[in-house]
């Protein structure tokens, strides 16, 4: 394998890490703040992808422009699901919420398959195949755009959590519920908002994925697994942790695709086990949202 | 200001407080003392709304607050510096202190109070951008008291301030609290260190296995032979 292939691989991995960070970040805040492993996260990503697909197919709306709509839609979906469903079992053991979100995933996927059929679909704007080259390295516009938007949204989330009163209340809730309540934080509201934000970010990730890859109702499961691996790799509870985990995972995915296709998940899990042995808190450790 | 009548409370099926009666008047400093496991923290949690009482009444400024959600109780003017400090470890000192003012919207007054607590605890000024989890125990307690004060409480409740801290640090923090008291604050001090609490307070209640077994002025309790023997080891 030549140095060109290597360079192209590195560029691909970096571009992919942006989207993967966005895939994982919503999963991570929900896990970190609500202590819920949201199995339905991938289904939310799928819904976001379909929002973009339908807006493009029916109304010709540019997929990048549909991202805010996809986020708003998923924000509402997430808020309602948390407030009226997950909130009922919020104090229950992890296994109960695990099962509930698992069931939720199945329901969402079944409904999507029922209404939209199981066909693979693609969002194909005029520029979808276009790109530019630096030296001999190819950089497709859509991948670069997805990377930039992922970084932008991740940055905005960081700003929101760090510099706004509501963001601080969310972080406080994740660190010590009772102490947060003593400051007057309404926990149910904090939770619903966090879940809604996590869902909105999943929606954005789905929109970006739909521009680069074909979509179908069952696409989400693979992304839930990726989000889980990235969170554990990077360490739960911080944005830099997720980005680090996403970068590492993107390199594993891209390079195992070159050297050992088919072993991608095995290699990722092997690295995961190794990281957990060496550093049980994940690479960045448990920081609880900054 | 605060009037508790026949309060029963606990966790699940385990009842901790039995028919507790207690009263705090405006401008008073009241101590709640008792040994480990007497129910002091449970009483504070119940007042703050973290625990729902089984029965009984808690009136604050004439309003029934028993069973209200905690955010409403903070809004009414009761703030708590919880046992073990319970800071938000991953947040900075400044963020922690400002969380105390979370329920307030009076920006200018918040700024004034912020300057005041920094003046009370100059050490916090040097540490503003440091993670609260990286502070020493004494500094964490200062941060927790500062956070409690930022709520601009009408009634401030402080739970086990001295626990695990060096006497000199405890003294420094109590000196700061005395300044707050001098401004007319109403304070409920909960302590295992009975002598320390009685020195601060006008009046005191003694809680034992969930019941108020004794109450009176601090001087009366200090002279009480049972208190001397059981709690002060004299």
Coordinates of C-alpha atoms in Angstrom, one line a residue:
Chain A
X1 CA 0.0 0.0 0.0
X2 CA 1.4 3.3 -1.1
X3 CA 1.7 6.5 0.8
X4 CA -1.1 8.0 -1.3
X5 CA -3.5 5.4 -0.1
X6 CA -2.3 6.0 3.5
X7 CA -2.8 9.8 3.2
X8 CA -6.2 9.3 1.6
X9 CA -7.1 7.0 4.5
X10 CA -6.1 9.5 7.1
X11 CA -8.1 12.2 5.4
X12 CA -11.1 9.9 5.1
X13 CA -10.8 9.0 8.7
X14 CA -10.6 12.6 9.9
X15 CA -13.6 13.6 7.8
X16 CA -15.6 10.6 9.1
X17 CA -14.7 11.4 12.7
X18 CA -16.7 14.6 12.5
X19 CA -20.0 12.8 11.6
X20 CA -19.2 10.0 14.1
X21 CA -18.7 12.6 16.8
X22 CA -22.1 14.0 16.1
X23 CA -23.6 10.5 16.0
X24 CA -22.2 9.8 19.5
X25 CA -22.5 13.2 21.2
X26 CA -26.3 13.0 21.7
X27 CA -26.0 9.5 22.9
X28 CA -23.3 10.6 25.3
X29 CA -25.1 13.5 27.0
X30 CA -28.2 11.4 27.5
X31 CA -26.1 8.6 29.0
X32 CA -24.0 11.0 31.1
X33 CA -26.9 13.2 32.4
X34 CA -29.9 10.9 32.5
X35 CA -27.9 7.7 33.1
X36 CA -29.9 6.1 30.2
X37 CA -28.3 4.0 27.5
X38 CA -30.6 5.0 24.7
X39 CA -30.9 2.0 22.4
X40 CA -33.3 4.1 20.2
X41 CA -30.6 6.6 19.4
X42 CA -29.9 5.0 16.1
X43 CA -33.7 5.1 15.3
X44 CA -33.6 8.9 15.9
X45 CA -30.7 9.1 13.5
X46 CA -32.7 7.2 10.9
X47 CA -35.7 9.6 11.4
X48 CA -33.4 12.5 10.8
X49 CA -32.1 10.9 7.6
X50 CA -35.7 10.4 6.4
X51 CA -36.6 14.0 7.2
X52 CA -33.8 15.1 4.9
X53 CA -34.7 12.5 2.3
X54 CA -38.4 13.5 2.1
X55 CA -37.7 17.2 2.1
X56 CA -35.3 16.7 -0.7
X57 CA -37.4 14.2 -2.7
X58 CA -40.8 15.9 -2.3
X59 CA -39.8 19.6 -2.2
X60 CA -36.3 19.7 -3.6
X61 CA -34.9 21.2 -0.4
X62 CA -31.1 21.1 -0.3
X63 CA -30.1 18.4 2.2
X64 CA -27.7 20.7 4.1
X65 CA -30.5 23.3 4.5
X66 CA -32.9 20.7 5.9
X67 CA -30.6 20.0 8.9
X68 CA -32.3 22.6 11.1
X69 CA -35.8 21.2 10.2
X70 CA -34.5 17.7 11.0
X71 CA -33.2 18.9 14.3
X72 CA -36.4 20.7 15.3
X73 CA -38.5 17.6 14.4
X74 CA -36.3 15.3 16.4
X75 CA -36.1 17.8 19.3
X76 CA -39.9 17.7 19.6
X77 CA -40.0 13.9 19.2
X78 CA -37.3 13.5 21.9
X79 CA -38.9 16.0 24.3
X80 CA -42.3 14.2 24.1
X81 CA -40.8 10.8 24.4
X82 CA -38.8 11.8 27.5
X83 CA -41.5 13.8 29.2
X84 CA -44.3 11.3 28.7
X85 CA -42.6 7.9 28.4
X86 CA -39.1 7.7 29.7
X87 CA -39.9 10.0 32.6
X88 CA -42.2 7.3 33.9
X89 CA -39.3 5.0 34.6
X90 CA -36.5 7.5 35.2
X91 CA -35.7 6.3 38.7
X92 CA -35.9 2.6 37.7
X93 CA -32.8 0.5 37.3
X94 CA -30.7 0.8 34.2
X95 CA -32.1 -2.4 32.8
X96 CA -35.6 -1.1 32.7
X97 CA -34.7 2.0 30.7
X98 CA -32.6 -0.2 28.5
X99 CA -35.5 -2.4 27.7
X100 CA -37.9 0.5 27.2
X101 CA -35.6 2.3 24.7
X102 CA -35.0 -1.1 23.0
X103 CA -38.7 -1.5 22.6
X104 CA -39.0 2.1 21.4
X105 CA -36.4 1.4 18.7
X106 CA -38.3 -1.6 17.4
X107 CA -41.6 0.4 17.3
X108 CA -39.9 3.3 15.4
X109 CA -38.2 1.0 12.9
X110 CA -41.4 -1.0 12.3
X111 CA -43.5 2.1 11.8
X112 CA -40.8 3.5 9.4
X113 CA -40.8 0.2 7.5
X114 CA -44.6 0.2 7.3
X115 CA -44.9 3.7 6.0
X116 CA -41.8 4.1 3.9
X117 CA -41.0 0.4 3.0
X118 CA -37.6 -1.2 3.5
X119 CA -36.0 0.0 0.2
X120 CA -32.6 1.6 0.2
X121 CA -32.9 5.3 -0.7
X122 CA -30.4 8.0 -1.5
X123 CA -30.3 11.8 -1.3
X124 CA -28.6 12.9 -4.5
X125 CA -28.1 16.6 -4.8
X126 CA -26.3 17.8 -8.0
X127 CA -23.0 18.2 -6.1
X128 CA -23.1 14.8 -4.5
X129 CA -20.3 13.3 -6.5
X130 CA -18.2 16.5 -6.7
X131 CA -15.1 17.3 -4.8
X132 CA -11.6 18.7 -5.1
X133 CA -8.2 17.3 -4.8
X134 CA -5.1 18.3 -2.9
X135 CA -2.2 16.7 -4.5
X136 CA -3.7 13.3 -5.3
X137 CA -5.9 13.2 -2.2
X138 CA -9.6 13.5 -3.0
X139 CA -11.9 15.5 -0.7
X140 CA -15.7 15.2 -1.6
X141 CA -17.6 18.4 -0.9
X142 CA -20.4 16.6 1.0
X143 CA -17.9 14.9 3.4
X144 CA -16.1 18.1 4.1
X145 CA -19.5 19.9 4.6
X146 CA -20.6 17.1 7.0
X147 CA -17.3 17.4 8.9
X148 CA -17.6 21.2 9.2
X149 CA -21.3 21.1 10.4
X150 CA -20.5 18.4 12.9
X151 CA -17.7 20.5 14.4
X152 CA -20.0 23.5 14.4
X153 CA -22.8 21.7 16.2
X154 CA -20.5 20.1 18.7
X155 CA -19.0 23.5 19.4
X156 CA -22.4 25.1 19.8
X157 CA -23.3 22.3 22.3
X158 CA -20.2 23.0 24.3
X159 CA -21.0 26.8 24.3
X160 CA -24.6 26.1 25.4
X161 CA -23.6 23.7 28.2
X162 CA -20.7 25.9 29.5
X163 CA -22.0 29.5 29.1
X164 CA -25.7 29.4 29.6
X165 CA -27.7 29.1 32.8
X166 CA -29.8 26.3 31.4
X167 CA -26.7 24.5 30.2
X168 CA -25.1 24.8 33.6
X169 CA -28.3 23.4 35.2
X170 CA -28.1 20.4 32.9
X171 CA -24.5 19.8 33.8
X172 CA -25.3 20.2 37.5
X173 CA -28.1 17.7 37.2
X174 CA -25.7 15.2 35.7
X175 CA -23.2 15.7 38.6
X176 CA -25.5 15.7 41.6
X177 CA -29.2 15.5 41.3
X178 CA -30.1 16.4 44.9
X179 CA -27.6 19.3 45.0
X180 CA -29.1 20.6 41.7
X181 CA -32.6 20.4 43.2
X182 CA -31.4 22.3 46.2
X183 CA -30.4 25.1 43.9
X184 CA -33.9 25.2 42.4
X185 CA -33.2 23.2 39.2
X186 CA -36.4 21.4 37.9
X187 CA -35.0 18.0 37.2
X188 CA -37.8 16.8 35.0
X189 CA -37.3 19.8 32.8
X190 CA -33.5 19.4 32.7
X191 CA -33.9 15.8 31.7
X192 CA -36.5 16.4 29.0
X193 CA -34.3 19.2 27.5
X194 CA -31.2 17.0 27.6
X195 CA -33.0 14.1 25.9
X196 CA -34.5 16.5 23.3
X197 CA -31.1 18.0 22.6
X198 CA -29.6 14.5 22.3
X199 CA -32.4 13.6 19.8
X200 CA -31.9 16.8 17.8
X201 CA -28.2 16.1 17.5
X202 CA -29.1 12.5 16.4
X203 CA -31.4 14.1 13.8
X204 CA -28.6 16.3 12.5
X205 CA -26.3 13.3 12.3
X206 CA -29.0 11.4 10.3
X207 CA -29.3 14.3 7.9
X208 CA -25.6 14.3 7.3
X209 CA -25.4 10.6 6.9
X210 CA -28.2 10.6 4.3
X211 CA -26.1 12.8 2.1
X212 CA -23.2 10.5 2.0
X213 CA -24.7 7.0 2.4
X214 CA -27.8 5.2 1.3
X215 CA -30.5 5.0 4.0
X216 CA -33.2 2.5 5.1
X217 CA -35.3 2.0 8.2
X218 CA -32.9 -0.4 9.8
X219 CA -29.8 1.8 9.3
X220 CA -29.8 3.1 12.9
X221 CA -28.7 0.0 14.8
X222 CA -25.1 0.2 13.5
X223 CA -24.9 3.8 14.6
X224 CA -26.2 3.0 18.1
X225 CA -23.3 0.5 18.4
X226 CA -20.8 3.0 17.0
X227 CA -22.1 5.7 19.5
X228 CA -21.8 3.2 22.3
X229 CA -18.2 2.2 21.4
X230 CA -17.1 5.8 20.9
X231 CA -18.5 6.8 24.3
X232 CA -16.8 4.0 26.1
X233 CA -13.5 4.6 24.1
X234 CA -13.4 8.3 24.7
X235 CA -14.8 8.2 28.2
X236 CA -18.3 9.2 29.3
X237 CA -19.1 12.7 30.3
X238 CA -17.2 15.2 28.2
X239 CA -17.3 16.6 24.6
X240 CA -13.5 16.3 24.1
X241 CA -13.8 12.6 25.2
X242 CA -16.4 12.0 22.5
X243 CA -14.4 13.7 19.8
X244 CA -11.3 11.7 20.8
X245 CA -13.3 8.5 20.8
X246 CA -14.8 9.3 17.4
X247 CA -11.4 10.1 15.9
X248 CA -10.0 6.8 17.2
X249 CA -13.0 4.8 16.0
X250 CA -12.9 6.5 12.6
X251 CA -9.3 5.4 12.1
X252 CA -10.2 1.9 13.1
X253 CA -13.1 1.8 10.7
X254 CA -11.3 3.3 7.7
X255 CA -8.1 1.4 8.1
X256 CA -9.6 -2.0 8.9
X257 CA -11.7 -1.3 5.8
X258 CA -8.4 -1.1 3.8
X259 CA -6.4 -3.9 5.5
X260 CA -9.0 -6.2 6.9
X261 CA -12.5 -5.7 5.5
X262 CA -15.0 -7.6 7.5
X263 CA -13.0 -7.4 10.7
X264 CA -14.0 -3.8 11.5
X265 CA -16.2 -4.5 14.5
X266 CA -13.9 -7.2 15.8
X267 CA -11.0 -4.8 15.7
X268 CA -13.0 -2.0 17.3
X269 CA -14.1 -4.2 20.1
X270 CA -10.6 -5.5 20.6
X271 CA -9.3 -1.9 20.9
X272 CA -12.2 -1.2 23.3
X273 CA -11.2 -4.0 25.6
X274 CA -7.6 -2.9 25.5
X275 CA -8.5 0.7 26.3
X276 CA -10.7 -0.5 29.2
X277 CA -7.9 -2.6 30.6
X278 CA -5.4 0.2 30.5
X279 CA -7.7 3.0 31.3
X280 CA -11.1 1.9 32.7
X281 CA -12.6 5.4 32.6
X282 CA -12.0 5.8 28.8
X283 CA -9.3 7.9 27.2
X284 CA -10.5 11.2 28.5
X285 CA -12.0 9.9 31.8
X286 CA -15.2 10.8 33.4
X287 CA -15.6 14.6 33.5
X288 CA -19.4 15.2 33.3
X289 CA -19.8 17.6 30.6
X290 CA -17.6 20.4 29.7
Chain B
X1 CA -40.6 32.2 60.4
X2 CA -40.4 28.4 60.2
X3 CA -42.8 26.3 62.2
X4 CA -42.7 22.5 62.1
X5 CA -45.5 20.6 63.8
X6 CA -45.8 16.8 64.4
X7 CA -43.6 16.0 61.4
X8 CA -43.1 12.4 60.5
X9 CA -40.8 11.5 57.6
X10 CA -38.3 8.9 56.4
X11 CA -37.1 6.9 53.5
X12 CA -39.6 4.4 52.0
X13 CA -40.9 2.2 54.8
X14 CA -38.2 3.4 57.2
X15 CA -39.5 6.2 59.4
X16 CA -36.7 8.4 60.7
X17 CA -38.5 11.5 62.2
X18 CA -41.2 11.0 64.8
X19 CA -43.5 13.9 65.6
X20 CA -40.9 16.6 65.4
X21 CA -41.8 20.1 66.5
X22 CA -39.6 23.0 66.0
X23 CA -39.7 26.7 65.5
X24 CA -37.3 29.3 64.2
X25 CA -38.0 33.0 64.5
X26 CA -36.8 35.7 62.1
X27 CA -33.2 36.9 62.9
X28 CA -32.5 33.9 65.1
X29 CA -29.6 31.5 65.0
X30 CA -30.9 28.0 65.9
X31 CA -28.8 24.9 66.4
X32 CA -29.9 21.4 65.7
X33 CA -27.7 18.9 67.4
X34 CA -27.6 15.2 67.9
X35 CA -25.4 12.2 67.4
X36 CA -24.8 10.5 64.1
X37 CA -28.0 9.0 62.7
X38 CA -30.3 11.1 64.9
X39 CA -32.2 12.3 61.8
X40 CA -30.7 15.8 61.5
X41 CA -30.0 15.6 57.8
X42 CA -33.4 13.9 57.2
X43 CA -35.1 16.9 58.8
X44 CA -33.2 19.3 56.6
X45 CA -34.0 17.3 53.5
X46 CA -37.6 17.2 54.4
X47 CA -37.7 21.0 54.9
X48 CA -36.0 21.5 51.6
X49 CA -38.4 19.2 49.8
X50 CA -36.0 16.5 48.8
X51 CA -38.0 14.1 51.0
X52 CA -41.8 14.1 51.1
X53 CA -43.1 14.0 54.7
X54 CA -45.5 11.2 55.7
X55 CA -47.5 13.6 57.9
X56 CA -47.3 16.9 59.8
X57 CA -46.9 20.5 58.8
X58 CA -44.0 22.7 57.9
X59 CA -45.0 26.4 57.7
X60 CA -42.6 29.0 56.3
X61 CA -43.7 32.6 56.6
X62 CA -47.2 31.4 57.2
X63 CA -47.3 29.2 54.1
X64 CA -47.6 25.4 54.2
X65 CA -44.5 24.0 52.4
X66 CA -44.6 20.4 53.4
X67 CA -44.6 18.3 50.2
X68 CA -43.8 21.1 47.9
X69 CA -41.2 20.4 45.2
X70 CA -37.7 21.6 46.2
X71 CA -37.5 24.3 43.5
X72 CA -40.6 26.0 45.0
X73 CA -39.0 25.9 48.4
X74 CA -35.8 27.5 47.2
X75 CA -37.9 30.2 45.5
X76 CA -39.7 30.9 48.8
X77 CA -36.3 31.6 50.4
X78 CA -34.9 28.5 52.1
X79 CA -31.4 27.6 51.1
X80 CA -29.3 24.7 52.2
X81 CA -25.6 24.0 52.5
X82 CA -25.8 20.2 52.4
X83 CA -23.8 17.8 54.4
X84 CA -20.7 16.6 52.5
X85 CA -20.8 20.0 50.6
X86 CA -22.2 18.3 47.5
X87 CA -20.4 20.6 45.1
X88 CA -20.7 20.1 41.3
X89 CA -17.2 18.6 41.1
X90 CA -16.6 19.1 37.4
X91 CA -17.7 22.7 37.3
X92 CA -15.6 25.6 38.2
X93 CA -15.8 27.4 41.6
X94 CA -17.5 30.4 39.8
X95 CA -20.0 28.1 38.1
X96 CA -20.8 26.4 41.5
X97 CA -21.3 29.7 43.3
X98 CA -23.5 31.0 40.5
X99 CA -25.6 27.9 40.6
X100 CA -26.8 29.1 44.0
X101 CA -28.4 32.0 42.2
X102 CA -30.0 29.7 39.6
X103 CA -33.6 30.5 40.6
X104 CA -33.0 34.3 40.7
X105 CA -33.4 36.9 38.0
X106 CA -32.4 40.1 39.7
X107 CA -29.1 40.5 37.8
X108 CA -27.7 43.5 39.7
X109 CA -28.5 42.1 43.1
X110 CA -26.9 38.8 42.1
X111 CA -23.7 40.7 41.1
X112 CA -23.7 42.4 44.5
X113 CA -24.1 39.2 46.3
X114 CA -21.4 37.6 44.3
X115 CA -19.0 40.4 45.3
X116 CA -20.1 40.0 48.9
X117 CA -19.4 36.2 49.0
X118 CA -16.0 36.7 47.4
X119 CA -15.2 39.3 50.0
X120 CA -16.3 36.9 52.7
X121 CA -14.1 34.1 51.3
X122 CA -11.2 35.8 49.5
X123 CA -9.7 32.4 48.9
X124 CA -12.5 31.7 46.4
X125 CA -11.5 34.7 44.4
X126 CA -8.2 33.1 43.7
X127 CA -9.8 29.8 42.7
X128 CA -12.7 31.1 40.6
X129 CA -11.8 29.2 37.4
X130 CA -10.5 26.1 39.1
X131 CA -12.7 22.9 39.1
X132 CA -14.5 22.6 42.4
X133 CA -13.4 19.0 42.8
X134 CA -9.7 20.1 42.9
X135 CA -10.2 22.2 46.0
X136 CA -9.1 21.3 49.5
X137 CA -11.9 20.2 52.0
X138 CA -11.9 23.6 53.7
X139 CA -12.1 25.5 50.4
X140 CA -14.9 23.2 49.2
X141 CA -16.9 24.1 52.3
X142 CA -16.3 27.8 51.7
X143 CA -17.5 27.3 48.1
X144 CA -20.6 25.4 49.4
X145 CA -21.4 28.2 51.9
X146 CA -20.9 30.8 49.2
X147 CA -23.3 28.9 46.9
X148 CA -25.8 28.7 49.7
X149 CA -25.6 32.4 50.3
X150 CA -26.0 33.2 46.5
X151 CA -29.6 32.0 46.8
X152 CA -30.2 35.2 48.9
X153 CA -32.0 33.0 51.5
X154 CA -34.4 34.2 54.1
X155 CA -33.5 31.1 56.0
X156 CA -30.0 29.5 55.6
X157 CA -29.6 25.9 56.7
X158 CA -26.0 24.6 57.2
X159 CA -25.5 20.9 57.6
X160 CA -22.4 19.5 59.4
X161 CA -20.1 22.3 58.3
X162 CA -17.2 21.2 60.6
X163 CA -17.3 17.5 59.5
X164 CA -13.8 16.4 58.5
X165 CA -12.3 19.8 58.6
X166 CA -9.3 21.2 60.7
X167 CA -10.5 23.3 63.6
X168 CA -8.7 26.4 62.3
X169 CA -10.5 26.1 58.9
X170 CA -13.9 25.6 60.7
X171 CA -13.1 28.8 62.7
X172 CA -12.4 30.8 59.6
X173 CA -15.7 29.7 58.0
X174 CA -17.7 30.3 61.1
X175 CA -16.2 33.8 61.3
X176 CA -17.5 34.5 57.8
X177 CA -20.9 33.1 58.8
X178 CA -21.0 35.4 61.9
X179 CA -20.7 38.3 59.5
X180 CA -23.7 37.0 57.6
X181 CA -25.6 36.6 60.9
X182 CA -24.6 40.2 61.9
X183 CA -26.5 41.4 58.8
X184 CA -29.6 39.9 60.2
X185 CA -29.7 36.5 58.6
X186 CA -31.8 33.7 60.0
X187 CA -29.7 30.5 60.3
X188 CA -30.2 26.9 61.2
X189 CA -27.0 25.2 62.1
X190 CA -26.8 21.5 62.2
X191 CA -23.8 20.0 64.0
X192 CA -22.5 16.9 65.6
X193 CA -20.1 19.1 67.4
X194 CA -22.5 20.3 70.1
X195 CA -20.3 22.8 71.8
X196 CA -19.4 24.5 68.5
X197 CA -23.1 24.7 67.6
X198 CA -24.2 26.1 70.9
X199 CA -21.5 28.8 70.8
X200 CA -23.0 30.1 67.5
X201 CA -26.7 29.8 68.3
X202 CA -29.3 31.6 70.4
X203 CA -31.4 28.5 70.9
X204 CA -31.0 24.8 70.2
X205 CA -32.9 21.6 69.7
X206 CA -31.5 18.2 70.5
X207 CA -32.6 15.4 68.2
X208 CA -32.2 11.8 69.3
X209 CA -33.4 8.7 67.3
X210 CA -35.7 11.0 65.3
X211 CA -37.3 12.7 68.3
X212 CA -36.7 16.2 69.8
X213 CA -35.7 15.3 73.3
X214 CA -34.7 18.7 74.5
X215 CA -34.8 22.3 73.5
X216 CA -33.9 25.6 75.1
X217 CA -31.5 28.5 75.0
X218 CA -27.9 27.7 74.2
X219 CA -26.9 28.6 77.8
X220 CA -29.6 26.3 79.3
X221 CA -28.4 23.4 77.2
X222 CA -24.7 24.1 78.0
X223 CA -25.6 23.9 81.7
X224 CA -27.7 20.8 81.3
X225 CA -25.9 17.9 83.0
X226 CA -27.2 15.3 80.5
X227 CA -25.9 17.3 77.5
X228 CA -22.6 17.8 79.3
X229 CA -22.3 14.1 79.9
X230 CA -23.6 12.6 76.6
X231 CA -22.6 15.2 74.0
X232 CA -19.6 17.0 75.5
X233 CA -18.1 14.2 77.4
X234 CA -17.6 16.4 80.5

